[in-house]
Coordinates of C-alpha atoms in Angstrom, one line a residue:
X904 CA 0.0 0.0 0.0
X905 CA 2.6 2.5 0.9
X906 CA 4.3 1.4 -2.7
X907 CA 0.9 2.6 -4.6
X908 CA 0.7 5.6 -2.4
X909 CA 3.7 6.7 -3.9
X910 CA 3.0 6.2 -7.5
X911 CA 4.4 8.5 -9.8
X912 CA 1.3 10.5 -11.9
X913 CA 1.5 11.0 -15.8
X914 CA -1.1 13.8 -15.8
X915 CA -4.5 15.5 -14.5
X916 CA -7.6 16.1 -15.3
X917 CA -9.4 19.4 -15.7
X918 CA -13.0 19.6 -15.3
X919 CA -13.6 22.6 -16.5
X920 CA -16.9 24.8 -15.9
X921 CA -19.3 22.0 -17.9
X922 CA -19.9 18.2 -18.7
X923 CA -22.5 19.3 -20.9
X924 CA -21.7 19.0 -24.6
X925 CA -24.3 21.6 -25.9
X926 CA -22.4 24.5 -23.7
X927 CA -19.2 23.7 -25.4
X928 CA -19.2 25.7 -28.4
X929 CA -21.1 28.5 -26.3
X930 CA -18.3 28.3 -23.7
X931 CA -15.2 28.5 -26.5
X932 CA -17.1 31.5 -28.4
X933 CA -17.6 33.3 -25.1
X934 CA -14.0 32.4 -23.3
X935 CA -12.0 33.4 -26.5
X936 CA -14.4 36.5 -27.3
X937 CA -13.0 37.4 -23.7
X938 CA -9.0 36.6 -24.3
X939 CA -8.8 38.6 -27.3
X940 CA -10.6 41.9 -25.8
X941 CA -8.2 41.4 -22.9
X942 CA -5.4 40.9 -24.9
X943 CA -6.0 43.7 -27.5
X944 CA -7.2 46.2 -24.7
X945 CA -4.3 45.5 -22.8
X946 CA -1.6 45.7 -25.7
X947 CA -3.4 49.4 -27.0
X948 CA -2.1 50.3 -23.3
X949 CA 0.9 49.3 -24.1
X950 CA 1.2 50.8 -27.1
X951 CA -0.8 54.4 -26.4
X952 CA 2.0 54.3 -23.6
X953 CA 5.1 53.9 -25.3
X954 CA 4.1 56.1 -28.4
X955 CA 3.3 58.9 -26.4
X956 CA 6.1 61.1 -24.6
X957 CA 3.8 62.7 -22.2
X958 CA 2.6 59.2 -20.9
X959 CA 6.3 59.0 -20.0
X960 CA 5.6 59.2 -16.1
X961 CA 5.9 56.5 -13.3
X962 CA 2.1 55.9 -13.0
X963 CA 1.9 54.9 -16.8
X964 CA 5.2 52.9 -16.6
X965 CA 3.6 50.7 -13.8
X966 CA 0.1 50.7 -16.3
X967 CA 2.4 49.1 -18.9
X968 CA 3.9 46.6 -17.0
X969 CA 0.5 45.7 -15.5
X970 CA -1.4 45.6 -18.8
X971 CA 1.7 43.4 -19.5
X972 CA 1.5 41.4 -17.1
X973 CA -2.6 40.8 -17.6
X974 CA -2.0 39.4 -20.9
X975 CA 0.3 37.0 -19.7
X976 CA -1.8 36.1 -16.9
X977 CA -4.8 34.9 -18.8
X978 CA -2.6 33.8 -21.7
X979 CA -1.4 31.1 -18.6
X980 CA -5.1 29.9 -18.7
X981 CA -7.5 30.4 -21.3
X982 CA -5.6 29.3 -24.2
X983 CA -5.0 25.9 -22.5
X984 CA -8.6 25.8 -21.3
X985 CA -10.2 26.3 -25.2
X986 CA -7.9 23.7 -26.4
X987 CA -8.9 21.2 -24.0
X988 CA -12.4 22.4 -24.8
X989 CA -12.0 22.3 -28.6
X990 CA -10.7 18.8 -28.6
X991 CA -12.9 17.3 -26.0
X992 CA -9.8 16.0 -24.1
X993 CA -9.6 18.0 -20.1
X994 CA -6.0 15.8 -19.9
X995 CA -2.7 18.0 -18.8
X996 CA 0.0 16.1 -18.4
X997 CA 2.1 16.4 -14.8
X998 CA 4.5 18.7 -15.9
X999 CA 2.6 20.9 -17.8
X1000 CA 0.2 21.5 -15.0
X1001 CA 3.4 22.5 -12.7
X1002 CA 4.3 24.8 -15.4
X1003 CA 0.7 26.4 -15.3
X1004 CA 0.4 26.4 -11.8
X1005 CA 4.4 28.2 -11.2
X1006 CA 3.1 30.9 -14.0
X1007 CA -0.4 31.7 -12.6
X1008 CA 1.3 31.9 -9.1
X1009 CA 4.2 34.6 -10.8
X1010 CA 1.7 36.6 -12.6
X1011 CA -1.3 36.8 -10.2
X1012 CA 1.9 37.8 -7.4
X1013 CA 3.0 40.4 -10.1
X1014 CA -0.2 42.1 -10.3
X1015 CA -0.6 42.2 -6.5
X1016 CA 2.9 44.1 -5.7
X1017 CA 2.2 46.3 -8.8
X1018 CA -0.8 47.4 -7.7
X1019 CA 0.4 47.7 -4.3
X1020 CA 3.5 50.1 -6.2
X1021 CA 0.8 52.1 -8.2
X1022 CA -0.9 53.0 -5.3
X1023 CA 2.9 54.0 -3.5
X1024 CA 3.1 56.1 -6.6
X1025 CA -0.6 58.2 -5.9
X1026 CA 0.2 58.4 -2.3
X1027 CA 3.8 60.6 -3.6
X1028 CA 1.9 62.3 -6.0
X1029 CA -0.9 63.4 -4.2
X1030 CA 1.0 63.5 -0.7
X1031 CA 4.0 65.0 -1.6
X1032 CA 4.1 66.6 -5.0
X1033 CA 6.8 68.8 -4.8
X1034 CA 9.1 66.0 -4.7
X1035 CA 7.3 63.7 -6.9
X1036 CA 9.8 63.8 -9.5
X1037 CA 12.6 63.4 -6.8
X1038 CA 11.6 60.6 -5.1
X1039 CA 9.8 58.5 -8.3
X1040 CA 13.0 58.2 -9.9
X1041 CA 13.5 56.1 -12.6
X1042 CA 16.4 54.5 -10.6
X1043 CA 13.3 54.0 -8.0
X1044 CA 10.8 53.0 -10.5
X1045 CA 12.7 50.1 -12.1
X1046 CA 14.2 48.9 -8.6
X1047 CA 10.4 48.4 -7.6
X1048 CA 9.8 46.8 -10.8
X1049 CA 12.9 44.1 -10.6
X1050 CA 12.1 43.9 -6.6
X1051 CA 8.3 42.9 -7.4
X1052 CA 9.6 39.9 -10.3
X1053 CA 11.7 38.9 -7.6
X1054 CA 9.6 38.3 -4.7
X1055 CA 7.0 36.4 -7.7
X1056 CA 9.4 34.2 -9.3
X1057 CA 11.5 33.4 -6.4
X1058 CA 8.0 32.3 -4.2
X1059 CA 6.7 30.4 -7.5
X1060 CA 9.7 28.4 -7.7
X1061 CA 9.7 27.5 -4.0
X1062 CA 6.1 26.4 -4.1
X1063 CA 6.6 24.7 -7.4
X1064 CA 9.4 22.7 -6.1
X1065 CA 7.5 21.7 -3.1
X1066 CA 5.1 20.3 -4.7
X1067 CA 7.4 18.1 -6.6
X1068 CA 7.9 15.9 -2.9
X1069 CA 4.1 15.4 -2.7
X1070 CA 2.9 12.0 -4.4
X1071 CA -0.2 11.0 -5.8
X1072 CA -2.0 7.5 -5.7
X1073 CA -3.6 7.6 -9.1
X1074 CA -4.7 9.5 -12.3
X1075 CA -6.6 12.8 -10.0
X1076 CA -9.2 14.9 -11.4
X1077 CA -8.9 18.7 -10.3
X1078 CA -12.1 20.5 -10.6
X1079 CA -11.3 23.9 -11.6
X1080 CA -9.9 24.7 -15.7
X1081 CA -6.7 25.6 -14.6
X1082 CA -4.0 24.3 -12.1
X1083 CA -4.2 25.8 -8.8
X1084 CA -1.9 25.1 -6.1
X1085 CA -4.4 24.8 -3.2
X1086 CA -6.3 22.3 -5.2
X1087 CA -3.6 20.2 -6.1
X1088 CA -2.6 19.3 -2.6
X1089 CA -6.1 18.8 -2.0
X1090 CA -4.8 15.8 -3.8
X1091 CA -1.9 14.3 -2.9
X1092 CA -2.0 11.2 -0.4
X1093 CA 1.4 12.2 1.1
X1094 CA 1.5 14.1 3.6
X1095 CA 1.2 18.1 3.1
X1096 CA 1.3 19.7 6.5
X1097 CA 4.7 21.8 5.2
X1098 CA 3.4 22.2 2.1
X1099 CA 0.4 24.0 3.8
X1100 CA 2.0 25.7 6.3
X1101 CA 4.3 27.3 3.5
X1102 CA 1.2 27.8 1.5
X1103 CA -0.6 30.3 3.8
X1104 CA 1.9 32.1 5.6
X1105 CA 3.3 32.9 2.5
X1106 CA 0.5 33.5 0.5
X1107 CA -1.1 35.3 3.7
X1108 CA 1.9 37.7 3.7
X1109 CA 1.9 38.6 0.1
X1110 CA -1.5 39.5 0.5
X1111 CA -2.0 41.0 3.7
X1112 CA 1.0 43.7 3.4
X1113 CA 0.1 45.0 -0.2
X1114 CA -3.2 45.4 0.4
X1115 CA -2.1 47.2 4.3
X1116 CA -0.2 49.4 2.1
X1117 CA -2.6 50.0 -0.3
X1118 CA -4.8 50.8 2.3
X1119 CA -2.3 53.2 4.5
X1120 CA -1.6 54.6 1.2
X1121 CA -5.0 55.7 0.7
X1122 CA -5.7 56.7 4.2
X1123 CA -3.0 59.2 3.8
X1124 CA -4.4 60.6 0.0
X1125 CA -7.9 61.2 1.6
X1126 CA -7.1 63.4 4.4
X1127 CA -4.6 64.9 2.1
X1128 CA -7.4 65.7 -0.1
X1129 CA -9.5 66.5 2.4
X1130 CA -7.7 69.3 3.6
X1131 CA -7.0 70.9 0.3
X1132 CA -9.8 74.1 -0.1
X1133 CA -9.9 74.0 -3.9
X1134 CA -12.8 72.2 -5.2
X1135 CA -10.9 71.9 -8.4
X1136 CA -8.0 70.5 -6.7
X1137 CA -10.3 67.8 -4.6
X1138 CA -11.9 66.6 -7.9
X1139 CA -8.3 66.3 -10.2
X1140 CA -6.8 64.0 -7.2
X1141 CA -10.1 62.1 -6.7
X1142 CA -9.8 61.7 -10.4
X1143 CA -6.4 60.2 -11.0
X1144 CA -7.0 58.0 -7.9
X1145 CA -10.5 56.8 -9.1
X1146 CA -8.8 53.9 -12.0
X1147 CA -6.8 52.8 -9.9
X1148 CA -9.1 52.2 -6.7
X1149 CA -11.7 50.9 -8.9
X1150 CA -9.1 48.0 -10.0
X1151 CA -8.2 47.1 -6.4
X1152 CA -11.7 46.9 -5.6
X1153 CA -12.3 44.6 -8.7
X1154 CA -9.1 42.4 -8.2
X1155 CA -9.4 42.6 -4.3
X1156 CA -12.9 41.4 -4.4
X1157 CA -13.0 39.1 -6.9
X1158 CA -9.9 37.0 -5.2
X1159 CA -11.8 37.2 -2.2
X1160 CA -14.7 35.6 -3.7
X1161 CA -12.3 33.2 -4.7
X1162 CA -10.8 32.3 -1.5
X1163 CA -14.1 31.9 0.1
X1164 CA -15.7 29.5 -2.4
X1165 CA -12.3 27.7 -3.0
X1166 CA -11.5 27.1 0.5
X1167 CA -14.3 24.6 1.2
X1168 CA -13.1 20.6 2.2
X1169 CA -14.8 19.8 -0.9
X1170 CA -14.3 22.0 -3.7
X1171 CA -17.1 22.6 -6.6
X1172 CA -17.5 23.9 -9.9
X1173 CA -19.0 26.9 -7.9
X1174 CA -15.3 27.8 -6.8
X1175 CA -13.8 27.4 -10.9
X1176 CA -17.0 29.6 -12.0
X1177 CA -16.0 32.1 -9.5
X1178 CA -12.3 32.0 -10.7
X1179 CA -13.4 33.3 -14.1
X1180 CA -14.0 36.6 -12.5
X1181 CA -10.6 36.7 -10.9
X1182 CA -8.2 35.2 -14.0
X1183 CA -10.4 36.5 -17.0
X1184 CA -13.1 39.1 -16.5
X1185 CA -10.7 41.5 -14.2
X1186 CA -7.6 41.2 -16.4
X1187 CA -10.1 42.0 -19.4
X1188 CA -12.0 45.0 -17.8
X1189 CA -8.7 47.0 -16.7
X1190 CA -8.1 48.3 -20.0
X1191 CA -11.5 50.0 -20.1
X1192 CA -11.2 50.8 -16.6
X1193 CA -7.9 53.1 -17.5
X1194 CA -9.1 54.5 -20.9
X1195 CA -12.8 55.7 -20.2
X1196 CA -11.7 57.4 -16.6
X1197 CA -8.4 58.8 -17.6
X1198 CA -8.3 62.0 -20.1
X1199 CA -4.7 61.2 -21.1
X1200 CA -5.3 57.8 -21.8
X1201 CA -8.5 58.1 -24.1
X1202 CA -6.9 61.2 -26.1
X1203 CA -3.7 58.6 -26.3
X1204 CA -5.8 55.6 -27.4
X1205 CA -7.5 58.5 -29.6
X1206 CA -4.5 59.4 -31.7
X1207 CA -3.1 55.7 -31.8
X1208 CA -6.4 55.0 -33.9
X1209 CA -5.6 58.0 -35.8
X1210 CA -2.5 57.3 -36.7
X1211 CA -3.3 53.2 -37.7
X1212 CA -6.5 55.1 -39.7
X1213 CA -3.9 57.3 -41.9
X1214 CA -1.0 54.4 -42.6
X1215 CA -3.9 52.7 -44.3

C-alpha cells in the first residue's frame, strides 16, 4: 500500500466549468471573445504608452507593466482551457500543470505588488508633490519593478518545487480549468502539512501587506485631499486616484470571492466559475477601466487610432 501511495502520476484532469456538450461551443465562443478583448485592450495600453512622450511618467510605466502582465496572466489559462475544450480531451499532463500552476502563481503575485506600487506612486503624487519627480525616480521605479519579479518568481519556484515531494495515488481529477496550487494538494496522499504551512503564511503575507499598504496609502491621500480648499484640486486628485481604486476593488474582491468558495473541504464547480472573475473578466476590464476614466489615456488611445487610420 505504501508502494501505490507513492505512484508517480502522468497527468490531471481538468473539469472545467461543464460536462455538458451543448455549452461547449457557447463556452469557446464566449471564453475566447473574452482573451482577445483582454489581450488587444491591454496591448493598446501598451502601445498608447510607449508612443506617447507625455505618458512617460511612473504611474503609466507601472500601467504598462500591468497591462503586461494581464496578458500574460490569462494567456497562462485560457488558451490551454479552449484547447482542451475544442478537442474534448480536459487531460494536462504532470509537468505541464506544474508549469501552469508556477506561472499563474508569478503573474497573479505580479499584479498584487504592482498594484500595491501604483498605489505607492498616488500616495507621492498626491501626498507630496513637490518632490514627486525626486523621489519616483526612474532608478526608484525600475528597482520596484525588478524587486516585485523577484519576490513572484522566487516564491513560485519554492512552491513549485514543493510540490514536486508530494505523491499521488492515481490519475486525479482537479475541478477547476486551470492548475491551482491549493487544489492540487487537496490531492496528494502524502503528507502536506509543510506544504500547507508554507502555502498560507506565505500567501497570507503577500497579500496582507500590499493590500495594508494600499490601504495606508490611501488613508493618507484622503485626508490629504480633504484638507485641500480647492474644489478643483479635490476633484483632479479624486480623479487620477479613481482607475486605480476601482481595480483594487475589482481584483481585491474578486480573489476574495475566490478564496471563500475555493476554501471549502470539498471544492465545486462553484469555486472554478468564481475563478473566471478573478483570471479573465478582471484582467479583461482594466483596459477599459484606465481608458474611459483617464483623459490622457483616451486622447492617447485617440490618436493611436488616428495614426493606424492614416498608414492605411
Amino acid at each position: 500500500m505504501e508502494t501505490e501511495n507513492q505512484t508517480v502520476i502522468s497527468k490531471f484532469i481538468l473539469l472545467g466549468l461543464s460536462d455538458d456538450a451543448d455549452l461547449q461551443p457557447l463556452l469557446i465562443g464566449l471564453f475566447l471573445s473574452m482573451y482577445l478583448v483582454c489581450v488587444t485592450g491591454n496591448l493598446l495600453i501598451i502601445l498608447a504608452n510607449i508612443s506617447e512622450s507625455n505618458l512617460h511618467t511612473p504611474m503609466y510605466f507601472f500601467l504598462s507593466n500591468l497591462s503586461f502582465t494581464d496578458i500574460c496572466f490569462t494567456s497562462t489559462i485560457v488558451p490551454k482551457m479552449l484547447v482542451n475544450i475544442q478537442k474534448q480531451n480536459k487531460g494536462i499532463t504532470y509537468e505541464g500543470c506544474l508549469t501552469q500552476m508556477y506561472f499563474f502563481m508569478t503573474f497573479a503575485g505580479l499584479d498584487n505588488l504592482l498594484l500595491t506600487v501604483m498605489a505607492y506612486d498616488r500616495f507621492v503624487a498626491i501626498c507630496h508633490p513637490l518632490h514627486y519627480t525626486v523621489i519616483m525616480n526612474p532608478h526608484l521605479c525600475g528597482l520596484l519593478l525588478l524587486l516585485s519579479w523577484l519576490i513572484c518568481l522566487t516564491y513560485s519556484l519554492l512552491q513549485s518545487l514543493m510540490v514536486l515531494r508530494v505523491s499521488f495515488c492515481k490519475e486525479t481529477e482537479i475541478p477547476h480549468f486551470f492548475c491551482e496550487l491549493a487544489q492540487i494538494l487537496k490531492l496528494a496522499c502524502s503528507d502536506t502539512l509543510v506544504n500547507d504551512i508554507v502555502l498560507y503564511f506565505v500567501t497570507g503575507l503577500l497579500g496582507i501587506i500590499p493590500l495594508t499598504g494600499i490601504l495606508f496609502s490611501y488613508s493618507r491621500i484622503i485626508f490629504s485631499i480633504m484638507g485641500m480648499s480647492s474644489s478643483g484640486g479635490k476633484y483632479k486628485a479624486f480623479s487620477t486616484c479613481g482607475s486605480h481604486l476601482s481595480v483594487v476593488s475589482l481584483f481585491y474582491g474578486a480573489g476574495l470571492g475566490v478564496y471563500l468558495t475555493s476554501g471549502t473541504a470539498h471544492p465545486s464547480r462553484k469555486g472554478s466559475i468564481a475563478s473566471v472573475m478573478y483570471t479573465i473578466v478582471t484582467p479583461m476590464l482594466n483596459p477599459f477601466i484606465y481608458s474611459l476614466r483617464n483623459r490622457d489615456m483616451k486622447g492617447a488611445l485617440r490618436r493611436l487610432f488616428t495614426r493606424g487610420t492614416y498608414s492605411q
